[in-house]
XYZ file of C-alpha atoms in Angstrom:
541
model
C -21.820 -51.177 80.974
C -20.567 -50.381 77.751
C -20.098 -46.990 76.521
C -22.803 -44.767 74.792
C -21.858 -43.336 71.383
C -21.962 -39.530 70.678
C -23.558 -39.129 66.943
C -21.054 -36.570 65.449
C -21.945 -32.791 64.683
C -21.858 -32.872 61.177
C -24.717 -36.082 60.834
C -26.844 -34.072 63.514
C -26.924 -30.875 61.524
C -26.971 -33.110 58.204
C -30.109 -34.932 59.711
C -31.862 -31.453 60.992
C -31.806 -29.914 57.227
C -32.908 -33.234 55.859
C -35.872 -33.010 58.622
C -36.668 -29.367 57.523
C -37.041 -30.035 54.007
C -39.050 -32.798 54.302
C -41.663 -30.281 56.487
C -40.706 -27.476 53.586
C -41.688 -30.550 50.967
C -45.046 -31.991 53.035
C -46.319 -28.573 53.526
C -46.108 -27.664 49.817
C -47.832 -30.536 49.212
C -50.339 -29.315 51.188
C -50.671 -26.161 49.967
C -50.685 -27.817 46.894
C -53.704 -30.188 47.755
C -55.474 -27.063 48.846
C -55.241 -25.391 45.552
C -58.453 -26.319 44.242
C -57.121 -24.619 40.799
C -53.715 -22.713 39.823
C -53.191 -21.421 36.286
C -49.452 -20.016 36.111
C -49.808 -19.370 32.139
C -46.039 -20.970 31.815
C -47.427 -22.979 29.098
C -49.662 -21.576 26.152
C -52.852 -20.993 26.941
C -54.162 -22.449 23.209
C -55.970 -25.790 23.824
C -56.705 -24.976 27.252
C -58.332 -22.077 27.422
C -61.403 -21.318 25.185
C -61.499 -17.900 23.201
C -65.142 -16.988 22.150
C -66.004 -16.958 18.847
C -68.804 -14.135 18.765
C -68.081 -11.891 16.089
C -67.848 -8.729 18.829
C -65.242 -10.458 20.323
C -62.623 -9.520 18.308
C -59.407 -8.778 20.342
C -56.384 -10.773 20.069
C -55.378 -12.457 23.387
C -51.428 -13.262 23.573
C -48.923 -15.913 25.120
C -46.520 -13.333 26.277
C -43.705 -12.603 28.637
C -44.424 -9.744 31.352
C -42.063 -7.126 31.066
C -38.558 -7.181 33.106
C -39.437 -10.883 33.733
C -39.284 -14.602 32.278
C -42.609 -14.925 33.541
C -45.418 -15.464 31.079
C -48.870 -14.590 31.393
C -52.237 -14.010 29.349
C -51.621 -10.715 27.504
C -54.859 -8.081 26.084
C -53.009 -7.342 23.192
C -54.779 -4.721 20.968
C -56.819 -1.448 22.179
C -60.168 -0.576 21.786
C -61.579 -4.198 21.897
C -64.038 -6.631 23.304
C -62.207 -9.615 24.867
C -63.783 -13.098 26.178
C -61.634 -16.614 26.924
C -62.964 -19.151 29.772
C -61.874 -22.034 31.091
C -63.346 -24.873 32.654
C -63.242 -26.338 35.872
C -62.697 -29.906 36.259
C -65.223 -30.311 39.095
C -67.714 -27.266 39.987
C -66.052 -25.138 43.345
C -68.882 -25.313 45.752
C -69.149 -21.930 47.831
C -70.863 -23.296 51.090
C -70.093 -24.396 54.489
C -65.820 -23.341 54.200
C -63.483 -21.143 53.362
C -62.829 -20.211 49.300
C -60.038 -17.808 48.477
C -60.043 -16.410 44.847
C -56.567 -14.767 43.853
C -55.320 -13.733 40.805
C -52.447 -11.228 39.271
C -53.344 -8.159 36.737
C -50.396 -6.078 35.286
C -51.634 -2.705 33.533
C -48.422 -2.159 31.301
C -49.597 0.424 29.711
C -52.132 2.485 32.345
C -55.770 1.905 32.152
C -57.388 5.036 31.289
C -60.718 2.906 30.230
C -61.321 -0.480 30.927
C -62.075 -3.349 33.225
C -59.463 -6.204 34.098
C -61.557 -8.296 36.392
C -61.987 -12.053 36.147
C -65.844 -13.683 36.280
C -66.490 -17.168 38.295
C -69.140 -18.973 36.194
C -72.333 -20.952 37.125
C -72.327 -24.829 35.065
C -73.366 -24.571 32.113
C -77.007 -26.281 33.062
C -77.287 -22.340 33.653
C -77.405 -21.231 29.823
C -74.235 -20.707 28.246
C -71.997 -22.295 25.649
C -67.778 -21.745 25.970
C -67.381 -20.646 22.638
C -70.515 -18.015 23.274
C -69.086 -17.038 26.252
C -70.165 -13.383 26.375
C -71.453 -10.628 28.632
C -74.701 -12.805 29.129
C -72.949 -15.663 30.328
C -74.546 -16.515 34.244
C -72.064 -16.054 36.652
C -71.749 -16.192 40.577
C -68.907 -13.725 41.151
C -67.282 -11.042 39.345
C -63.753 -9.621 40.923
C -61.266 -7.557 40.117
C -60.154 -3.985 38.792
C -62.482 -1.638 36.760
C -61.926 2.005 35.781
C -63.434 4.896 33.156
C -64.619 7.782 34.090
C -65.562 8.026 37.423
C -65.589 4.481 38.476
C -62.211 3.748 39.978
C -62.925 0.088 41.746
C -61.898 -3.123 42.484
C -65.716 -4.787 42.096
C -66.734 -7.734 43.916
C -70.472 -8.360 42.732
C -72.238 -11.556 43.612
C -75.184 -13.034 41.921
C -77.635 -14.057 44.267
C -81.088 -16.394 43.438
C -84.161 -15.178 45.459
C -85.729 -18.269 46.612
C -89.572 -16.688 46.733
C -89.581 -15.249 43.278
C -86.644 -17.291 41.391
C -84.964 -14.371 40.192
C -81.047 -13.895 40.439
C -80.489 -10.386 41.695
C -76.800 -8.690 40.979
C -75.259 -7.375 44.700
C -72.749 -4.922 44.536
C -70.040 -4.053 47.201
C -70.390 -0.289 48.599
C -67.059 1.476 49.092
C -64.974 -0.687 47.727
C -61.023 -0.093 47.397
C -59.826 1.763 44.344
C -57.379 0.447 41.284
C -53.488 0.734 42.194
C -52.759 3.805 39.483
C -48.925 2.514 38.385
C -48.214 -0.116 35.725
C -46.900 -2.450 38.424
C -47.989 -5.929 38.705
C -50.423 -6.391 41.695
C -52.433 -9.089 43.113
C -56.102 -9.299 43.884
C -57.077 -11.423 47.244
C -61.074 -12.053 47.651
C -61.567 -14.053 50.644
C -65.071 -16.096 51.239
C -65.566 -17.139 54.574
C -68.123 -19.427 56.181
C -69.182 -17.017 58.809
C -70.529 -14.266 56.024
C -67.298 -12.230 56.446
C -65.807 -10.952 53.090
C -62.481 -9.558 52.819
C -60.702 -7.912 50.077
C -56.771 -7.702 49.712
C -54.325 -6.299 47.225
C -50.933 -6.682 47.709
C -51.494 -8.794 50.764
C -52.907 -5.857 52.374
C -56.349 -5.473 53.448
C -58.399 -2.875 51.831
C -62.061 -3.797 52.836
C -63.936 -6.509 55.658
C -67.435 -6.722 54.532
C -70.468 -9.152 55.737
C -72.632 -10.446 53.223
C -75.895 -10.003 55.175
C -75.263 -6.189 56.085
C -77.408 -3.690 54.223
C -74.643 -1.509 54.877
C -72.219 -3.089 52.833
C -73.985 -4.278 49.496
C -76.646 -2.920 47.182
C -79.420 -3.421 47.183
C -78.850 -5.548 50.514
C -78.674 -9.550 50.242
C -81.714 -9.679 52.690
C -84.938 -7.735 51.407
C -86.555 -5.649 53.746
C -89.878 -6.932 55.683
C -91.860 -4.302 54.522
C -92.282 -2.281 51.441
C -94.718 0.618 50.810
C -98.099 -0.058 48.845
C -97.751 0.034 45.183
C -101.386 0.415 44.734
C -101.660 3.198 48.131
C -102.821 6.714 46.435
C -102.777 10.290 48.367
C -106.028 11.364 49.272
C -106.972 14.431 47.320
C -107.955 16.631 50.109
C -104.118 15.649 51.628
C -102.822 19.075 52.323
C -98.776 18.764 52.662
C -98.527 23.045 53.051
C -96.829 23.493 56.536
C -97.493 27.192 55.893
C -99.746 29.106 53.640
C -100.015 32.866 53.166
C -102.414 34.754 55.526
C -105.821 35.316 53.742
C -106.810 38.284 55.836
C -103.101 40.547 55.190
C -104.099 43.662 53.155
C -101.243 45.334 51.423
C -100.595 49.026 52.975
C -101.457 52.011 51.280
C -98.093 53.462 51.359
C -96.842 50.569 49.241
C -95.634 51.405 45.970
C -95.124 48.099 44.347
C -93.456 50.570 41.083
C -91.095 52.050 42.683
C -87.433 51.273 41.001
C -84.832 50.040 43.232
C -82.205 52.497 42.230
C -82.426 56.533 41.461
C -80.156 59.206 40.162
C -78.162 60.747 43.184
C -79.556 64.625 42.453
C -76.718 65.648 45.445
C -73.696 64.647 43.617
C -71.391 66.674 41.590
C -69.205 66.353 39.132
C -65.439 66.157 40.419
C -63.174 69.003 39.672
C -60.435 68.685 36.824
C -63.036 66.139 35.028
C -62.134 66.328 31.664
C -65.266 66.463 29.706
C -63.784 66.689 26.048
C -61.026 63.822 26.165
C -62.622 60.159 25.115
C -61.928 57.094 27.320
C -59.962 55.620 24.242
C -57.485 56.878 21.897
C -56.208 55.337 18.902
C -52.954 53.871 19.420
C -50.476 56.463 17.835
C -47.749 53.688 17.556
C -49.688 51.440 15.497
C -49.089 51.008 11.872
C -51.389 49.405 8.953
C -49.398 45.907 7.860
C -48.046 45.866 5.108
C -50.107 42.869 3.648
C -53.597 44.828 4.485
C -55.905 45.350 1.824
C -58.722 47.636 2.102
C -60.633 45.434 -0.682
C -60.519 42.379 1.426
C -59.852 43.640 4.679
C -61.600 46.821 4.941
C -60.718 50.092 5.600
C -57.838 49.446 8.423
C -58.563 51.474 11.619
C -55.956 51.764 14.464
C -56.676 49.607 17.469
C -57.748 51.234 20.328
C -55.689 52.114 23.972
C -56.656 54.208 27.151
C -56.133 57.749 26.884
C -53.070 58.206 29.007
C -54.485 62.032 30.098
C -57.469 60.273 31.979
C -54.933 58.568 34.281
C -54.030 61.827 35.909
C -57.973 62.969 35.962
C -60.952 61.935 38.288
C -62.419 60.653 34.904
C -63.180 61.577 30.706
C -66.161 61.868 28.439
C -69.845 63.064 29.538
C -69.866 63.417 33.077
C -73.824 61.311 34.331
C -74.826 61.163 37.910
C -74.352 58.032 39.475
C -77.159 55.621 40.868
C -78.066 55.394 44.470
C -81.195 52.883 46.303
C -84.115 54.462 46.483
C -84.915 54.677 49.787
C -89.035 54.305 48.591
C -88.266 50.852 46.942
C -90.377 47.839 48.981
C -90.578 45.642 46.143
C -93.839 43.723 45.347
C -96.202 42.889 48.008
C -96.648 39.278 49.714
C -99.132 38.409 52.129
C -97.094 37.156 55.033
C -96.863 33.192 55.730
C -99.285 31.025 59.020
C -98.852 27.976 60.072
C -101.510 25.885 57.782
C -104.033 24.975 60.303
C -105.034 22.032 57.320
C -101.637 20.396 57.305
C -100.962 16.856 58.048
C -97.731 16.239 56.657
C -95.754 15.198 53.799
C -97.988 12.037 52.574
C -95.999 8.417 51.599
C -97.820 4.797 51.702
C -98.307 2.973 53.827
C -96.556 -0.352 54.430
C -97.032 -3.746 53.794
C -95.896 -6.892 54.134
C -93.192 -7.495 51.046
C -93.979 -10.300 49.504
C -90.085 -11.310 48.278
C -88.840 -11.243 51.962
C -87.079 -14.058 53.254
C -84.916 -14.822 55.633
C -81.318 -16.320 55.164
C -77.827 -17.202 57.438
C -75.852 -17.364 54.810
C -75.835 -16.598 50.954
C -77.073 -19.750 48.577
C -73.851 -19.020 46.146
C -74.117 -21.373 42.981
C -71.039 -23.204 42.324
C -68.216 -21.916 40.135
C -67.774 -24.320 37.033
C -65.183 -22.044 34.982
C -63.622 -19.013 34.873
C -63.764 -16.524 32.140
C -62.345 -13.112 31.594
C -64.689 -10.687 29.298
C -63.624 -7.050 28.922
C -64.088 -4.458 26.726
C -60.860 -1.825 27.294
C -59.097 1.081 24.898
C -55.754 -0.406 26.837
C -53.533 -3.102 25.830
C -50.793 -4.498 27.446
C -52.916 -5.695 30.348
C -51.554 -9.342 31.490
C -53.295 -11.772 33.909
C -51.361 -13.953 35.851
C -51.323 -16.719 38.432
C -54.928 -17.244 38.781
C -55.967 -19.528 42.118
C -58.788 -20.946 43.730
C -57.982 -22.086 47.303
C -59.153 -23.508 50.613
C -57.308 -21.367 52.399
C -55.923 -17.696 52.862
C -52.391 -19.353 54.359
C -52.252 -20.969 50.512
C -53.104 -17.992 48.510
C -50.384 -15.780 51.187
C -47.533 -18.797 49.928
C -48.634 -18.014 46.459
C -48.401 -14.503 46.422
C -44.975 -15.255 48.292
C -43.338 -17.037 45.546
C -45.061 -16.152 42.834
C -46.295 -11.795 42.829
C -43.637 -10.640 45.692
C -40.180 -11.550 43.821
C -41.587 -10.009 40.395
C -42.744 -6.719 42.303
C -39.869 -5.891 44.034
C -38.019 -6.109 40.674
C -40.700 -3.487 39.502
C -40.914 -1.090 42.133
C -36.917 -1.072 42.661
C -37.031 0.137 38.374
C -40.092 2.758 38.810
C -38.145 4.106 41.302
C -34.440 4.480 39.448
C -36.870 5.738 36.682
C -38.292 8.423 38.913
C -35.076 9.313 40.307
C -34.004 10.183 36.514
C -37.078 11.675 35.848
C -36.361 14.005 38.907
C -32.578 14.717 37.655
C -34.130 15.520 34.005
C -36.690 18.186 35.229
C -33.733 19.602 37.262
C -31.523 20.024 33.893
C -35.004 21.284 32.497
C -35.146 23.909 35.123
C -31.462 24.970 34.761
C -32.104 25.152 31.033
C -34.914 27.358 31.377
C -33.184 29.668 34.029
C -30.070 29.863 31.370
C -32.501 30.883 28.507
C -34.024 33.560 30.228
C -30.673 35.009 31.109
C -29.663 34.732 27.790
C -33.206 36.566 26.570
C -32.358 39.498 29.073
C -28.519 39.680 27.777
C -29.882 39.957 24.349
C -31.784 42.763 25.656
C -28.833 44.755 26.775
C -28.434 47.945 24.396
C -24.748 47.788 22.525
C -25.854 44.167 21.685
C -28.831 45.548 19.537
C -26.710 44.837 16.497
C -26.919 41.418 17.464
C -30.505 40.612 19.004
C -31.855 38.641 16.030
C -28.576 36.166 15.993
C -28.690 35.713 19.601
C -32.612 34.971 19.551
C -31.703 32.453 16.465
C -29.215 30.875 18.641
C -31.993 30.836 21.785
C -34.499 29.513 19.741
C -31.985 26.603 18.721
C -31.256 26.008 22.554
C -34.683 25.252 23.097
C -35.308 23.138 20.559
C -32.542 20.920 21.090
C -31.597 21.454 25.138
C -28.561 19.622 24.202
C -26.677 22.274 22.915
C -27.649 24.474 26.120
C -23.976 24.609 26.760
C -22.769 26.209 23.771
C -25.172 28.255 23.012
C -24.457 29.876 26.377
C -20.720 29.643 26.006
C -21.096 31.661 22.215
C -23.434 34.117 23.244
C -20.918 34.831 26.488
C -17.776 35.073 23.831
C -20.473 37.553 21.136
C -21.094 39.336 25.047
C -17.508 39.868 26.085
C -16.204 40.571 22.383
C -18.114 43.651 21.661
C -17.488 44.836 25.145
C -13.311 44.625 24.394
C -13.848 46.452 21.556
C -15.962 49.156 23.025
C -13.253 49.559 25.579
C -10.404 49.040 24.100
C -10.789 48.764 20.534
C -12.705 52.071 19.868
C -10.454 55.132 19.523
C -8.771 55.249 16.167
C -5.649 57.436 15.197
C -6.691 59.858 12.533
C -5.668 58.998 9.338
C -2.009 60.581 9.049
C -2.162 62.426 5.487
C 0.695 63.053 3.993
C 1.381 66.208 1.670
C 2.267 65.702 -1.593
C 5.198 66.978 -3.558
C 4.247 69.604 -6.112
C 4.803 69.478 -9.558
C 7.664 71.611 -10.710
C 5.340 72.921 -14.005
C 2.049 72.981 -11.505
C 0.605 76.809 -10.873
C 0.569 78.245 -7.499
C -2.909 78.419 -8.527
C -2.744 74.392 -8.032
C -0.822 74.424 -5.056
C -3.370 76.707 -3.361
C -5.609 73.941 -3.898
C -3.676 71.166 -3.074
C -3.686 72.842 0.140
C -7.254 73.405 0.835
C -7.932 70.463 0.059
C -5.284 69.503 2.383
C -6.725 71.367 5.049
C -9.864 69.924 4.507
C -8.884 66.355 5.096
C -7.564 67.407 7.891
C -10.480 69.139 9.517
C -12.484 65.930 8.813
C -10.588 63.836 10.292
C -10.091 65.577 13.558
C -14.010 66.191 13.842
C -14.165 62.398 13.349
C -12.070 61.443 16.431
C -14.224 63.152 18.773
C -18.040 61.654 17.793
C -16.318 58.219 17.844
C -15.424 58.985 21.535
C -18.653 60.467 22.251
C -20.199 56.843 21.278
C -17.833 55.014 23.330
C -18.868 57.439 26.261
């Protein structure tokens, strides 16, 4: 038999990656089959996306990179606008019988204190509208995405819906729905349709809300309209009594009951409190206070010292006119009311009755109308707000891939910055802190008594500190050297030799009549001097 051949390592390994990209190559071939639309925005949006041409719709939309990233996407460029663009499906999605994912990115670069940044799906245009009048009138079947001003804070989902017994399309809101991420990070918004009535929203990847279109508990006003609805044209009978208890017609009020009586009396058996000082006011004028400089009685009026508490009331139960206090009166009832008996003519709280409502029908699964564009129209007092990577898919496995290769890479790049941003946030309101602990310090040195001389330079130099925090350092470092200079000189720097005075020689021709003087004078230099030597040690004491 002849010998069977071993295929070598190297080839088997070689074959199993060739094997594996193939399946890595069919599958996103797949995926991309699946994508019933993609819109990347890697190429200009001009000539492919229509911008409409009402006058209202004046804001500026942008080819633009988002920032930190090569990535383009469709920028809101101005604030305060109105925005509209659409673009048009090849073929019309149809919503019926399978799965539909609608995904798209939003970046808020700049917050979003008052706007929306949702995406509408649009009915054909059979329905009534024109792509370069695309406006807030437009038809459309679903409206998705972020929204906040005010109160609202949501991620809508709101389907159009056409009531097959009276023709009218009826707007169905989701209840509860998930709020708006509040960072300027990119995120991605995940709406999935399914064919069972199940809706669920994601954002991030992550679920936020399961909802089924037929539940009156998760949409309003519910999808299904209820069987019965009161009578419009039912009136309460006049004789319809809806008192559950009246007040009794046969109570008479008692004698005894003095409906004038006040509620509160003068307490005749108090008395005044001893040491109450009867001739001192409440207020005093403040005997520190001076009239400014600048005041003049013609235009000001006559100045008058603003008032404080008399500091001899603290030590006294009280000052002024001594008045009795208040007490209830014990006679006080009030006025009279005839007490309450069941209403033997009740019959309860009145309401229609029901009937038949004549817009019910019954339904297994919403009637959507088919998606034949997509258009954005906003009105927002943010710019910077860039869409992104907008998809319409079969499946939720091809919208995951997407958000995979396309939000995932981009957001991890984000969140990895916001967070080196907040750690250097965090290090700058520690310095902050430290600043402020260093001024206060330096406040209370300036407060110090034997630096009086100096308060109004060291406040200057304070003041400086906290304008500019950079020069924290020095500003500590000179008002330690001003500190520690005065107190060397007040230690060892303030006793001072008298003044050595040395007598001069007389004149031969002067009198002794001038030599007598010399000497007092003399004399009296030197009695100066030694009083002086003393007070300048008392002050250093």
């Amino acid at each position: 038999m002849a010998e069977r051949k071993l295929i070598p390592t190297g080839i088997f390994t070689l074959l199993l990656l060739i094997c594996a990209s193939s399946f890595q190559l069919l599958r996103a071939s797949d995926d991309a089959d699946d994508a019933i639309f993609y819109e990347s925005f890697d190429e200009n949006f001009e000539g492919r996306w229509i911008v409409s041409q009402k006058e209202e719709y004046n804001g500026v939309w942008k080819h633009e990179k988002s920032e930190g990233h090569d990535d383009y996407g469709l920028l809101v460029s101005e604030k305060a606008r109105k925005y509209a663009i659409v673009k048009e499906l090849k073929e019309p999605v149809t919503l019926k019988d399978e799965s539909v994912v609608l995904q798209f990115e939003t970046r808020l670069q700049n917050g979003l204190e008052c706007g929306g940044a949702y995406l509408k799906y649009l009915r054909p245009q059979e329905a009534g509208w024109k792509s370069k009048e695309f406006d807030n009138e437009s038809p459309y079947s679903i409206m998705f995405g972020p929204d906040k001003c005010g109160a609202t804070n949501k991620v809508h989902f709101i389907f159009k819906h056409k009531n097959p017994k009276t023709g009218e399309y009826v707007e169905h809101h989701l209840k509860y729905p998930p709020s708006v991420p509040s960072d300027k990070l990119t995120h991605v918004y995940t709406a999935i349709l399914k064919p069972d009535n199940e809706l669920r929203i994601l954002i991030d990847g992550e679920e936020k809300k399961k909802a089924n279109f037929l539940s009156s508990e998760d949409f309003e006003p519910a999808l299904i309209p209820p069987k019965t609805i009161p009578d419009p044209d039912d009136n309460k009978p006049e004789d319809w009594d809806e008192r559950a208890k009246i007040p009794d017609p046969n109570a008479v009020k008692p004698d005894d009951w003095d409906e004038d009586a006040p509620m509160e009396i003068l307490d005749e058996e108090a008395e005044k409190p001893e040491g109450w000082l009867d001739d001192e006011p409440e207020e005093i004028d403040d005997p520190e206070a001076t009239k400014p400089e600048d005041w003049d009685d013609e235009e000001d009026g006559e100045w008058e010292a603003p008032k404080i508490d008399n500091p001899k009331c603290d030590s006294a139960p009280g000052c002024g006119e001594w008045k009795r206090p208040m007490k209830r009166n014990p006679a006080y009832k009030g006025k009279w009311h005839a007490p309450l008996i069941d209403n033997p003519a009740y019959k309860g709280i009145w309401k229609p009755r029901d009937i038949p409502n004549p817009d019910y029908f019954e339904l297994e699964k919403p009637d959507f109308e088919p998606i034949a564009a997509i258009g954005i129209e906003i009105w927002t007092m943010q710019d910077g707000i860039l869409f992104d990577n907008i998809l319409i898919a079969k499946d939720d496995k091809v919208a995951a891939s997407y958000r995979e290769t396309t939000w995932k890479p981009k957001f991890a790049i984000e969140k990895e910055k916001q967070k080196e941003e907040e750690d250097s946030e965090a290090g700058s309101s520690g310095l902050a802190d430290f600043q402020k602990k260093v001024f206060d310090l330096l406040y209370k040195i300036a407060d110090i008594p034997f630096l009086s001389d100096y308060k109004l330079k060291i406040h200057d130099l304070i003041e400086k500190g906290e304008k500019q925090p950079n020069l924290t350092i020095g500003i500590l470092v000179s008002v330690i050297v001003v500190f520690l200079t005065i107190f060397f000189k007040l230690i060892f720097g303030g006793k001072k030799k008298p003044a050595r005075v040395e007598k001069p020689s007389p004149a031969p021709k002067e009198s002794k009549a001038n030599q007598s003087g010399d000497e007092n004078e003399e004399n009296k230099e030197k009695e100066e001097t030694s009083t002086a030597a003393p007070r300048r040690r008392t002050r250093r004491d």
